[in-house]
Amino acid sequence: MVLKTIPALQSDYQMQDYEKLVAEFDWKEAEKAFSWYETGKVNIAHEAVDRHAESFRKNKVALYYKDGNRNETYTFGDLKKYSNKAANVLKNCSTLEKGDRIFVFMPRSPELYFALLGALKIGAIVGPLFEAFMEGAVYDRLDDSDAKAIVTTPELVDRIPVDRLPNLETVFVVGDGVTEEGKVISFNKHFEKASKEFEVEWLERESPTLLHYTSGSTGKPKGVLHVQEAMVQQLQTAKWVLDLREEDVFWCTADPGWVTGTAYGIFGPLLAGTTNLVVGGRFSTEAWYGAVEEFGVSVWYSAPTAFRMLMGAGAAAMEGHDLSSLRHILSVGEPLNPEVVRWGMETFNMRIHDTWWMTETGAQMICNFGSMPLKPGSMGKPVPGIEAAIVDDKGNILPPNRMGNLALKKGWPAMMRAIWNNPEKYDSYFLNDEWYVSGDSAYMDEDGYFFFQGRVDDVIMTSGERVGPFEIESKLLEHPAIVEAGVIGKPDPVRGEIIKAFIALQEGVEPTDELKEEIRQFVKKELAGHAAPREIEFKDKLPKTRSGKIMRRVLKAWELDLPTGDLSTMED
Ligand code: ATP
Ligand code: MG
């Protein structure tokens, strides 16, 4: 079944003239939205929080927080006050200075946001860490970046190997009754007493802000360094892609441990003065639909893995929930299968808009805008101001419909400025000093829509054909028995590689040989003979990163009996 193009929405007022913007837009235009455009004094926390707190948005809700028995509301005025207090605590109880690395290692909570924004106010470089990291993962990141301080909770503090981190001077612990000894400082004790006034550290556009370690889907996570100027693109895409408006309630489900959770869980929407929802705890269908209803979420940014889980839970899970507040849904992190887009249309009568970008790009790059027709299976077109192309290994631009390296013309505002401690790695991303090469393989059709095919390393060469795993995985998902699928190439003396599919079945479905054959025939008939998996293995679960990405390198390592490499970002 081929899904037809879904027509443009009328509602996307910002982007009605995409072609004109592409021809005329200049990032210099977007800079005018910031106070530093006039003053020259730069700090992203000022632009995201203080500026609104000093405007008509002072009493507007900046943050709703819900987790278990906590249900709290903070205005922009509150956020200014509490991030100032946090800044005072961090500054007064440590030797942290501008440019020093501080990590934030805690579950999603208002305190995480206060600490992160406070750290930015003192000009430190913030490394967000996902709460599920164990000791080895925490050590690697703190050691690699020579961290001076960390903010954590009583539950997580034991995972910080202070003895092995001689340069780690201060461990701030957020919680009640924390005993101060050694490097440990009670965050709450000082927070209560701290002044709510703080003189923000003024910086330059090129001053570093965040050090984000990548998801580790393809190998050891890399420390990607971002700078203040990223805010230009984060705000512009919040307007264009997220389509945020004054009255919206925006929910980005990503944890700040990943780049989506900072760029769009914090900065984009706050820079735009938007009300944000943060929901703590783990994914559950009931909690998620419940949160949309309770807070009247209108714009929702999530990931294919979450949509697939909601899809698997079926219509019954939605019963009794009024989801009519939703008007715009977006996805990131993994290819958005056409099957999920179809489900979105059927379930919400709404298009799910794909957005493609990476930790290294710092902000959205290729997206489906509301104002353009949507081709299911395509991630859309470049954000105006961004030049994307499919290039060969020498940097030559390939014609439409040819699979190759997805590349971006170097120099967009949110582009990473370094890989920490690894200049060779940083340089290796660039070709002829012109193109940033993403490591993803894709093609562009004659209408300028980009189609993701897989990681370059995951592309399968079988009997002389290049096949991207994504297309096969998406086809497999259309089979009613299948919940999730991961496809790899397995070396084969005759065919180069053969296609092997790892499949998780719907609950209650019997994993039989007949079913394998049926699935094989299904792909053969619906996609292509050479794309049908020769080998199929049923699994209860597929190995995934904590941000929900299928780890094909782990499937491959299992299959070929190779070392699995760094597993710090893999979910339990
Ligand atoms: P690592 O670089 O450590 O291996 P990672 O690449 O998964 O991990 P991220 O920067 O979080 O780390 O993810 C970026 C990658 O996610 C992209 O290169 C792409 O492969 C995938 N991705 C992101 N958005 C999309 C999308 N909309 N469609 C397809 N793939 C996507
Ligand atoms: Mg990557």
XYZ file of N, CA, C and O in Angstrom, residues 12 14-15 21 25 27 235-244 328 369-370 383-385:
88
model
N -0.345 26.774 9.199
C 1.055 27.082 9.445
C 1.386 28.478 8.926
O 2.005 28.649 7.893
N 3.433 30.794 9.660
C 4.801 31.289 9.536
C 5.454 30.919 8.212
O 6.411 31.540 7.793
N 4.975 29.838 7.624
C 5.732 29.240 6.542
C 4.974 29.203 5.224
O 5.261 28.383 4.367
N 10.992 32.205 1.162
C 11.929 32.231 2.292
C 13.262 31.594 1.916
O 14.333 32.088 2.260
N 15.672 34.376 2.650
C 15.954 34.431 4.097
C 17.453 34.450 4.393
O 18.240 33.755 3.774
N 20.066 34.436 7.947
C 20.052 34.269 9.410
C 20.211 35.602 10.138
O 19.808 35.741 11.283
N 15.360 29.297 18.042
C 14.148 30.119 18.085
C 13.454 30.132 16.717
O 12.234 29.984 16.626
N 14.239 30.289 15.664
C 13.627 30.367 14.336
C 12.881 29.078 13.985
O 11.788 29.110 13.435
N 13.469 27.925 14.328
C 12.783 26.666 14.044
C 11.598 26.444 14.985
O 10.626 25.799 14.610
N 11.685 26.984 16.205
C 10.527 26.890 17.107
C 9.335 27.590 16.462
O 8.189 27.164 16.594
N 9.611 28.674 15.750
C 8.527 29.397 15.077
C 8.088 28.671 13.813
O 6.905 28.467 13.574
N 9.047 28.285 12.993
C 8.707 27.719 11.688
C 8.243 26.271 11.751
O 7.278 25.886 11.123
N 9.027 25.463 12.482
C 8.793 24.020 12.427
C 7.797 23.595 13.501
O 6.808 22.924 13.228
N 8.062 24.022 14.742
C 7.120 23.690 15.810
C 5.849 24.517 15.663
O 4.808 24.174 16.186
N 5.970 25.633 14.934
C 4.813 26.497 14.677
C 4.217 27.023 15.989
O 2.995 27.064 16.164
N 5.091 27.389 16.928
C 4.612 27.803 18.254
C 3.972 29.187 18.229
O 4.455 30.094 17.561
N -0.865 20.066 16.461
C 0.354 19.913 15.670
C 1.227 18.861 16.345
O 1.537 18.983 17.526
N 7.151 20.849 7.055
C 6.458 22.021 7.579
C 4.961 21.839 7.364
O 4.547 21.215 6.394
N 4.203 22.415 8.271
C 2.754 22.326 8.126
C 2.283 22.878 6.799
O 1.313 22.393 6.214
N 15.255 23.449 6.210
C 14.817 24.693 6.826
C 15.395 25.841 5.981
O 16.564 25.769 5.588
N 14.634 26.881 5.675
C 15.209 28.007 4.932
C 16.482 28.502 5.631
O 16.523 28.577 6.864
N 17.503 28.792 4.842
C 18.780 29.171 5.437
C 19.739 27.997 5.542
O 20.909 28.173 5.856
